[in-house]
Short mmCIF file of C-alpha atoms in Angstrom, two decimals:
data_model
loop_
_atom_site.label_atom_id
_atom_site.label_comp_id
_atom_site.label_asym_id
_atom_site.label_seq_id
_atom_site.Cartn_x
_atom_site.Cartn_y
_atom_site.Cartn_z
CA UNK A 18 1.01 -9.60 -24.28
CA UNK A 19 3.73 -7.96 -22.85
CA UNK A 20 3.15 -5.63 -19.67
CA UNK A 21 5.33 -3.40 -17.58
CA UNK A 22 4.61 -3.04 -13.44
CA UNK A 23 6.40 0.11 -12.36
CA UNK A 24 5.58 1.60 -9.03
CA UNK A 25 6.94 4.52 -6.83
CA UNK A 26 7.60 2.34 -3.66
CA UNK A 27 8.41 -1.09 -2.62
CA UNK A 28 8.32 -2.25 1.18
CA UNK A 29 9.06 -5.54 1.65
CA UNK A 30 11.00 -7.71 4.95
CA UNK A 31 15.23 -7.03 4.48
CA UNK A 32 15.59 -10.82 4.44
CA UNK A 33 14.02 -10.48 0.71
CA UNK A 34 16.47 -7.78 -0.42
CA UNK A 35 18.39 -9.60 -2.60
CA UNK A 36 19.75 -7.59 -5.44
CA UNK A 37 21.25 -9.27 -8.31
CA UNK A 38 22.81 -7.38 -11.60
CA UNK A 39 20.47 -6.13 -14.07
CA UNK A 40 22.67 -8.26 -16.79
CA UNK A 41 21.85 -11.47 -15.33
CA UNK A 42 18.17 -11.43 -14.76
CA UNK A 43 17.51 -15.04 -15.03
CA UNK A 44 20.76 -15.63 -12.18
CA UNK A 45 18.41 -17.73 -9.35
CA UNK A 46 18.52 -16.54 -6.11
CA UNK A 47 21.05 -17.70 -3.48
CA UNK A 48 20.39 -20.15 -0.48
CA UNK A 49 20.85 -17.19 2.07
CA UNK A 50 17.99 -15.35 0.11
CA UNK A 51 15.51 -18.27 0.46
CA UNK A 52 12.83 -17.74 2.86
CA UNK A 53 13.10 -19.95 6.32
CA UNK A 54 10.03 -21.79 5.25
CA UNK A 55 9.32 -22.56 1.84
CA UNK A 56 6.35 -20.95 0.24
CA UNK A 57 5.09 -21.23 -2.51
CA UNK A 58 6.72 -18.50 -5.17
CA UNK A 59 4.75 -15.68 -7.13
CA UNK A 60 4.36 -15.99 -11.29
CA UNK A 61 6.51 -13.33 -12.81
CA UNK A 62 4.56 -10.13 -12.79
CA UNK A 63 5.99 -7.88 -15.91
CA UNK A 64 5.49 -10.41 -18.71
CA UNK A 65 2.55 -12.61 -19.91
CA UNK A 66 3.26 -15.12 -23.40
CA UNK A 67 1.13 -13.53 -26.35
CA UNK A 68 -0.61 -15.48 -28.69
CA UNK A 69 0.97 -15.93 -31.87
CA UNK A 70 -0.46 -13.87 -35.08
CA UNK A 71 1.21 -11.57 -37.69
CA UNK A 72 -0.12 -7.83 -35.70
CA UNK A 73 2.49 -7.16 -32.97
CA UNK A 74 0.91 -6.83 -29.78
CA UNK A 75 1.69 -3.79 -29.01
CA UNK A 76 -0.61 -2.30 -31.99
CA UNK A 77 -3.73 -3.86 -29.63
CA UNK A 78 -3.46 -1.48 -27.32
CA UNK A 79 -6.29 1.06 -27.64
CA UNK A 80 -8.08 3.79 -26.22
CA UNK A 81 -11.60 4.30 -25.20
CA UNK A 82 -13.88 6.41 -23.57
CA UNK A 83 -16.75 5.10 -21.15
CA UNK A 84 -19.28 6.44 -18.52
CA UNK A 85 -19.34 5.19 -15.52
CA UNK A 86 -20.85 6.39 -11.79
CA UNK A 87 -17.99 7.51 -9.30
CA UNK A 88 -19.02 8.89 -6.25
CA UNK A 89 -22.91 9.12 -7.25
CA UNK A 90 -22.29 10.83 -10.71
CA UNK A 91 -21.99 10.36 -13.84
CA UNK A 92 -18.39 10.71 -15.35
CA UNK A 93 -16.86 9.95 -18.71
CA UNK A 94 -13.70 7.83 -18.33
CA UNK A 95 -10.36 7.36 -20.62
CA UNK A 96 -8.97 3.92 -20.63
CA UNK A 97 -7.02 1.06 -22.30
CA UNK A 98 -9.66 -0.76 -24.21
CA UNK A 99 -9.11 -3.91 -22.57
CA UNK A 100 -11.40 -6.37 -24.24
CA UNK A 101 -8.51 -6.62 -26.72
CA UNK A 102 -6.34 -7.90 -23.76
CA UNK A 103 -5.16 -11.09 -22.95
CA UNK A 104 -4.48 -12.29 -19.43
CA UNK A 105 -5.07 -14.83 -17.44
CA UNK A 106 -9.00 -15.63 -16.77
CA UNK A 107 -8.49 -17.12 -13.25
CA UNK A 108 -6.44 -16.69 -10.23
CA UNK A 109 -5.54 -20.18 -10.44
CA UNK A 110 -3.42 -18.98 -13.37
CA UNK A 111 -0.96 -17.86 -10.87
CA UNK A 112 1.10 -19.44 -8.00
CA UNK A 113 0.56 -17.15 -4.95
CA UNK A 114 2.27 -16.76 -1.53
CA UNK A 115 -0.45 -17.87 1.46
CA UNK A 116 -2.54 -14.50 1.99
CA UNK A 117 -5.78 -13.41 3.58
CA UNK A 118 -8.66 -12.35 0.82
CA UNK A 119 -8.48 -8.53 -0.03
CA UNK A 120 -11.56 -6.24 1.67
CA UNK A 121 -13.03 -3.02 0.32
CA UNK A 122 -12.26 0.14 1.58
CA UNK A 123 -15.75 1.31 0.33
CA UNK A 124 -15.88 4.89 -0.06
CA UNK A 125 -12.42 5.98 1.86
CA UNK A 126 -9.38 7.40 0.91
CA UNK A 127 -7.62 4.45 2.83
CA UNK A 128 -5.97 2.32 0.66
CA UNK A 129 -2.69 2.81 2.40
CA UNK A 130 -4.13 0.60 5.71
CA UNK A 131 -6.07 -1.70 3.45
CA UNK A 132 -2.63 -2.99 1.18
CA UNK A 133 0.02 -2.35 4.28
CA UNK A 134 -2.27 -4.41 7.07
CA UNK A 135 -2.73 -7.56 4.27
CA UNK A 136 1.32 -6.89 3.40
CA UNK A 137 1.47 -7.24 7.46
CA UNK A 138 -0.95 -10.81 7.13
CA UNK A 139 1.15 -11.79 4.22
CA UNK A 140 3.97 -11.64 6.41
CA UNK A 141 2.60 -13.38 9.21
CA UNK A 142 1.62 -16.42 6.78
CA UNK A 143 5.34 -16.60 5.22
CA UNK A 144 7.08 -16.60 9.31
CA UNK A 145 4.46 -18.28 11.17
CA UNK A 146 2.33 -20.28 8.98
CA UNK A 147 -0.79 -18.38 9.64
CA UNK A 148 -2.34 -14.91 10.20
CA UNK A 149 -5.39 -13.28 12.27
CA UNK A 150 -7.34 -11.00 9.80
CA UNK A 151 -5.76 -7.38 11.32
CA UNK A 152 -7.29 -4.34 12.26
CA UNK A 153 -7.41 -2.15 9.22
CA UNK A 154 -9.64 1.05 11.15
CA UNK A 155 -6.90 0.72 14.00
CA UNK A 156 -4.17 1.45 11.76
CA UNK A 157 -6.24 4.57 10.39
CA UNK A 158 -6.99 5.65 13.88
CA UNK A 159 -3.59 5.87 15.50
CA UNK A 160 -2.27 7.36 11.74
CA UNK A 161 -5.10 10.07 12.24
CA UNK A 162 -3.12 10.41 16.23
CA UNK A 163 0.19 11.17 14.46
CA UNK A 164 -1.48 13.74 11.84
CA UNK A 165 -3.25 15.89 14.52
CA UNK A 166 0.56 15.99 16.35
CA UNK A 167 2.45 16.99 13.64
CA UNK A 168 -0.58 19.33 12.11
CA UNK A 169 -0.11 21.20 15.66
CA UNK A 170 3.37 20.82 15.82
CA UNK A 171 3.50 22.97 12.45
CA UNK A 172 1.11 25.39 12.82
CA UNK A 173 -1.47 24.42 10.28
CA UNK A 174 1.46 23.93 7.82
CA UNK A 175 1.67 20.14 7.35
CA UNK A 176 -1.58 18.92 5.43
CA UNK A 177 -4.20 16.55 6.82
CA UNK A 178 -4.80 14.17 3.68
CA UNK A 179 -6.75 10.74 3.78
CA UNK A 180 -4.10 9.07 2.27
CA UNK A 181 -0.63 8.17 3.61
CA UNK A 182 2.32 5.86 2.55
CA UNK A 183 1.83 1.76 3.06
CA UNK A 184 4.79 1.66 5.09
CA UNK A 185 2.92 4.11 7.54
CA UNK A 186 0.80 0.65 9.05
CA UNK A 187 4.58 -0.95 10.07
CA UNK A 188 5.51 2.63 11.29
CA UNK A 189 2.67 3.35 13.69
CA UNK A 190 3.09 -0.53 14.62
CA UNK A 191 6.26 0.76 16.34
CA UNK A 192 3.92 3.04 18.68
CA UNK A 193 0.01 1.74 18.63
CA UNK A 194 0.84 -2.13 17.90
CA UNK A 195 -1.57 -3.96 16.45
CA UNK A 196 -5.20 -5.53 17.04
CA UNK A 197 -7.12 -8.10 15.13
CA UNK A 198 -10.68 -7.17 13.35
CA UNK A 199 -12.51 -8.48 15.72
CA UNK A 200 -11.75 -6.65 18.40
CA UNK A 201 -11.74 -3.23 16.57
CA UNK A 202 -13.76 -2.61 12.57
CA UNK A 203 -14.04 0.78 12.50
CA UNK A 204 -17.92 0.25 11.86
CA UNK A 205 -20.56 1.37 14.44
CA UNK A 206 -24.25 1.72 14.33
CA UNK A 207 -24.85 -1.15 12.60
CA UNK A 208 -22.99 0.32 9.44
CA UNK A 209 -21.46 -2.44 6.99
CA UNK A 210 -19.44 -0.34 4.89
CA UNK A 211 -16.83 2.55 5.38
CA UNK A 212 -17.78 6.15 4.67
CA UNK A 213 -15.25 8.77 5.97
CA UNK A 214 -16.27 11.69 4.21
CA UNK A 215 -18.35 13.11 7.18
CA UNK A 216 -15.76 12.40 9.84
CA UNK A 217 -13.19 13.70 7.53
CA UNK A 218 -15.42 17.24 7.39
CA UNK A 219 -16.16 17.34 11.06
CA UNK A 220 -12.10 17.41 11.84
CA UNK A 221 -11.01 19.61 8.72
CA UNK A 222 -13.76 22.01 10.28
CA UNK A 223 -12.02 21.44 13.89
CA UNK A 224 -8.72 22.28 12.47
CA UNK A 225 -9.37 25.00 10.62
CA UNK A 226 -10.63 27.15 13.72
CA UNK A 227 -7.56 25.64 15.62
CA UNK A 228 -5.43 27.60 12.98
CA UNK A 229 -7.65 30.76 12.36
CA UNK A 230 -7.62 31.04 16.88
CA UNK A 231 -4.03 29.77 17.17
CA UNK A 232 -5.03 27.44 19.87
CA UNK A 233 -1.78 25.02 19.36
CA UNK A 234 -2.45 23.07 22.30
CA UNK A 235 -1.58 19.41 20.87
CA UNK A 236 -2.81 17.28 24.17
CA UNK A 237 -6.57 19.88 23.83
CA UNK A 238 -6.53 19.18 19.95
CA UNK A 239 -5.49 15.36 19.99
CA UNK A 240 -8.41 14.51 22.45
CA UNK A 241 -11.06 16.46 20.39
CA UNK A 242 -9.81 14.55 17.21
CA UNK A 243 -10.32 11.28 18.94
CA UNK A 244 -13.45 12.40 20.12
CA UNK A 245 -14.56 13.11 16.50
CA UNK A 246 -13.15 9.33 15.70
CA UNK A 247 -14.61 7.95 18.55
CA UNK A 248 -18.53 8.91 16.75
CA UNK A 249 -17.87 7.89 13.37
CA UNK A 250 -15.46 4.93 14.14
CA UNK A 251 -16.17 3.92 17.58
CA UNK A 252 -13.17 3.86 20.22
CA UNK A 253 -10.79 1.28 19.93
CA UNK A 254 -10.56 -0.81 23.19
CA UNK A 255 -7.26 -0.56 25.48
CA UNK A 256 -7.48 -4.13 26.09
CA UNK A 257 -9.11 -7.01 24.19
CA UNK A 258 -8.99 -11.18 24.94
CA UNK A 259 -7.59 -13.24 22.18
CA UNK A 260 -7.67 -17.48 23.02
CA UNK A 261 -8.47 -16.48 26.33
CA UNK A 262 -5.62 -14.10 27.10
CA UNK A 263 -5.85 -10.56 27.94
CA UNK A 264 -3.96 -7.81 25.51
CA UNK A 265 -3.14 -4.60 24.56
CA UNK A 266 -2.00 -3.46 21.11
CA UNK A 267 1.20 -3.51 21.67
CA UNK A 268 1.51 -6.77 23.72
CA UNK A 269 -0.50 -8.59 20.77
CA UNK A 270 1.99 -7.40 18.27
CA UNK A 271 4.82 -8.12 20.30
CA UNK A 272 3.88 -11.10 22.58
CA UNK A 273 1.24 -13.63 20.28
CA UNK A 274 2.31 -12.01 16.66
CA UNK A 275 5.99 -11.64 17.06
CA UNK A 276 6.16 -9.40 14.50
CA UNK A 277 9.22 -7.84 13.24
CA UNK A 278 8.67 -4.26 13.13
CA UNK A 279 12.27 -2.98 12.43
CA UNK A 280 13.11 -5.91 9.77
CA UNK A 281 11.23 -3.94 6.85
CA UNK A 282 12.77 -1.53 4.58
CA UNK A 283 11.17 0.89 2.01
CA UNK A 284 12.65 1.61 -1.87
CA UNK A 285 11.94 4.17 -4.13
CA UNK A 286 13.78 5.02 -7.87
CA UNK A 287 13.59 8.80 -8.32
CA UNK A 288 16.76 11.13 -9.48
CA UNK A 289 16.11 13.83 -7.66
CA UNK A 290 18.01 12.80 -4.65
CA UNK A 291 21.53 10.16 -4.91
CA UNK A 292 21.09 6.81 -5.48
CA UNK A 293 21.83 4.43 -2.54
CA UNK A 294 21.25 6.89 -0.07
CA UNK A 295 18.10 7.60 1.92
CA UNK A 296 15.69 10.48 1.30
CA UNK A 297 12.04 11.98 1.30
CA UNK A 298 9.97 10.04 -0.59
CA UNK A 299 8.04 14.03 -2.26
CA UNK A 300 4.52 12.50 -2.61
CA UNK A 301 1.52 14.36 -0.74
CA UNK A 302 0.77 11.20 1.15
CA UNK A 303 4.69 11.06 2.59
CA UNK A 304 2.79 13.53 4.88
CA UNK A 305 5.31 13.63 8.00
CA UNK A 306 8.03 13.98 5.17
CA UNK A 307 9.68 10.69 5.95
CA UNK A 308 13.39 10.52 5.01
CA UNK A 309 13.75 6.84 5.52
CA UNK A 310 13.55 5.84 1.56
CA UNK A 311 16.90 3.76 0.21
CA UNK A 312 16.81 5.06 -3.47
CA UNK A 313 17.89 2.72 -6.28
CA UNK A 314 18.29 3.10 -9.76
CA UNK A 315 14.80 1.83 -12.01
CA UNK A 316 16.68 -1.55 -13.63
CA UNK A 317 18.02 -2.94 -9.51
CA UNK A 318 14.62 -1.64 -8.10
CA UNK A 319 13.07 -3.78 -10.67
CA UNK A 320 15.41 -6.55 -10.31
CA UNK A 321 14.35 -6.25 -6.35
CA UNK A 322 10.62 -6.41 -6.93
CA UNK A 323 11.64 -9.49 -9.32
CA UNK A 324 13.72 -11.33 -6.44
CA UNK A 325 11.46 -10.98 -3.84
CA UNK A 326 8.43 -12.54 -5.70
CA UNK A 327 10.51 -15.27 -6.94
CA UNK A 328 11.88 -16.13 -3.61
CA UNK A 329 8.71 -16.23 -2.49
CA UNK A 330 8.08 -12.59 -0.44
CA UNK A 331 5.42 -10.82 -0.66
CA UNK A 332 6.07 -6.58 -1.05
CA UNK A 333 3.66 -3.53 -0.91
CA UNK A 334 3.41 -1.25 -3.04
CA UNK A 335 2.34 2.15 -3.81
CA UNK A 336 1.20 3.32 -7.46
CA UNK A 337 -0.53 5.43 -9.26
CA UNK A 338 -4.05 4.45 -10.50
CA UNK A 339 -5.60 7.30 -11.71
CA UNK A 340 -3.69 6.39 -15.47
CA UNK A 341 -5.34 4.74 -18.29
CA UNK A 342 -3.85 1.54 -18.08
CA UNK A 343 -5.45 0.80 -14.32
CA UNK A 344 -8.47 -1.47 -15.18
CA UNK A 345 -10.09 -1.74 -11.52
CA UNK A 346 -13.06 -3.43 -12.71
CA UNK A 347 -11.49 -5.56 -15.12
CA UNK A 348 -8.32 -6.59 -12.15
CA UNK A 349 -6.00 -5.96 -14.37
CA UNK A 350 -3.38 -2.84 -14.65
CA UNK A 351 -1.31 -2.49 -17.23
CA UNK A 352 1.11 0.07 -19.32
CA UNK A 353 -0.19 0.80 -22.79
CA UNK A 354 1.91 1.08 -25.81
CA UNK A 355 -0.05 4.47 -26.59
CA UNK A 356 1.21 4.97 -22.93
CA UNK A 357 5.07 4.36 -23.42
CA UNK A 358 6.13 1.09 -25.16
CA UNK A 359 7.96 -1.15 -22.20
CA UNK A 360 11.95 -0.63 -24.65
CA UNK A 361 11.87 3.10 -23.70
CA UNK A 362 11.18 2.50 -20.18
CA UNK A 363 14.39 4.23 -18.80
CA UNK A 364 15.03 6.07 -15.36
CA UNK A 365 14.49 9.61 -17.30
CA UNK A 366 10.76 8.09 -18.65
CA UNK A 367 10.39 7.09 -14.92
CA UNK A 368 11.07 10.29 -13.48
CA UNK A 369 8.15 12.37 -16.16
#
């Protein structure tokens, strides 16, 4: 089986940001591209051998249609029928760089902090040989912080989505730092899962009478945002002991983590800004309209993604998985021939 992996945006550490030419795919990475410890490297992600047989492959793909429950209701869903799929049937199929195991975001729109705090752990494994299991809530907190500013800041102009970019979590690092789960989950009550969807009504509510009364007073309308976190999250604490030693966020990131905050970078392949320069990344979630995105063209963005695994980085990702060929329950995402075969995969099919 042969399967394409094309995302919007890549954010991965500089020191993996080796490009090589698109003619020389197989060219192995140099020594100055090698990570400082060696890790072990990840399994090519765009290709898997098919078994041999007289049908091309590509002819398996096929559509279905399926009911399933999202969100309490019943829904009929369009898909890749992937029973006619092969892939690998255990993770053990794959060499993998050291990470922690992935969480549910349960019924949040929060995937952003859940994939950009394990990038984060990731990270931590690859420098330091280990990694605390992060705050994901505290990342969604102090991103909330930075909506409520810039929603004031705008008048009511600048949305107030769920969702945001991964590279948000290393952002708001810069400002909030960083906390481990223990000390902050988000959960209160003796809840075990996330469910946002109150919260998220309670502060839509709050800012919509902000806006209809014109009260743009950002220190008033900050506090009362916490406050509505605060109930459905719980507060996060200003200090917290970890090994017996006192921190705050930002101490913990910088003084026990040592993390890197200005060593990542963030790619996108679009045409509707130059290539190798940096520009807004026009997705709803790119909410503060961040301009900080190098732009490459599709075959050296690919090539990146390609370099990185094989030398052993880990990236994050954003992409869309609301298309037929994202098999959540099956943990496997693909692009369908009935899709667009992977030969006519050019930067003009990228940009539809």
């Amino acid at each position: 089986m042969t399967t394409s992996v094309l995302f919007s945006l890549l954010v991965l550490s500089a020191a993996g940001c080796t490009r090589r030419p698109a003619s020389d795919p197989t060219e192995a990475p140099s020594p100055a591209s090698q990570p400082a410890a060696p890790v072990p490297s990840i399994v090519e992600l765009e290709t898997l051998p098919s078994e041999p047989g007289p049908e091309p492959v590509a002819a398996r793909d096929r559509a279905t249609y399926s009911e399933r429950q999202i969100r309490g209701r019943q829904r009929r869903v369009f898909s890749v029928d992937f029973s006619t799929i092969d892939r690998p049937t255990t993770i053990e199929s794959f060499q993998s760089a050291p990470h922690l195991s992935p969480l549910t975001q349960d019924r949040t729109g929060t995937c952003w902090s859940f994939g950009g705090t394990s990038f984060v752990e990731s990270e931590l494994f690859r420098m330091r040989g280990y990694s605390p299991r992060l705050s994901v809530m505290y990342g969604v907190y102090s991103e909330y912080i930075e909506k409520t500013k810039h929603y004031v800041q705008t008048k009511g102009e600048s949305g107030f989505p769920e969702g945001s970019q991964a590279d948000a979590v290393i952002l708001r690092m810069k400002t909030y730092g960083t906390m481990p789960q223990s000390a902050y989950t988000g959960l209160v009550n003796g809840e075990t899962k996330h469910a946002h969807w109150p919260m998220r009504k309670e502060m839509r509510a709050y800012l919509s009478k902000v806006k209809e009364g014109k009260r743009w007073n950002e220190a008033v309308v900050v506090a009362k945002i916490k406050k509505i976190m605060n109930k459905y999250l719980g507060a996060p604490p200003e200090k917290f002991e970890v090994e017996g030693k006192e921190y705050t966020p930002q101490e913990y990131m910088r003084d026990k983590l040592q993390f890197p905050v200005e060593e990542y970078v963030s790619f996108v392949s679009f045409k509707y800004f130059p290539f190798y320069t940096r520009g807004v990344h026009k997705v709803e979630d790119n909410w503060w309209k961040g301009d900080h995105y190098h732009n490459l063209p599709l075959d050296e963005w690919y090539e990146l993604f390609r370099g990185a695994a094989k030398s052993g980085y880990t990236l994050g990702i954003c992409g869309d998985t609301s298309e037929p060929g994202d098999g959540t329950e099956e943990d496997i995402a693909i692009i369908p021939s009935f899709d667009i075969a992977q030969e006519h995969i050019n930067q003009d099919a990228r940009e539809y």
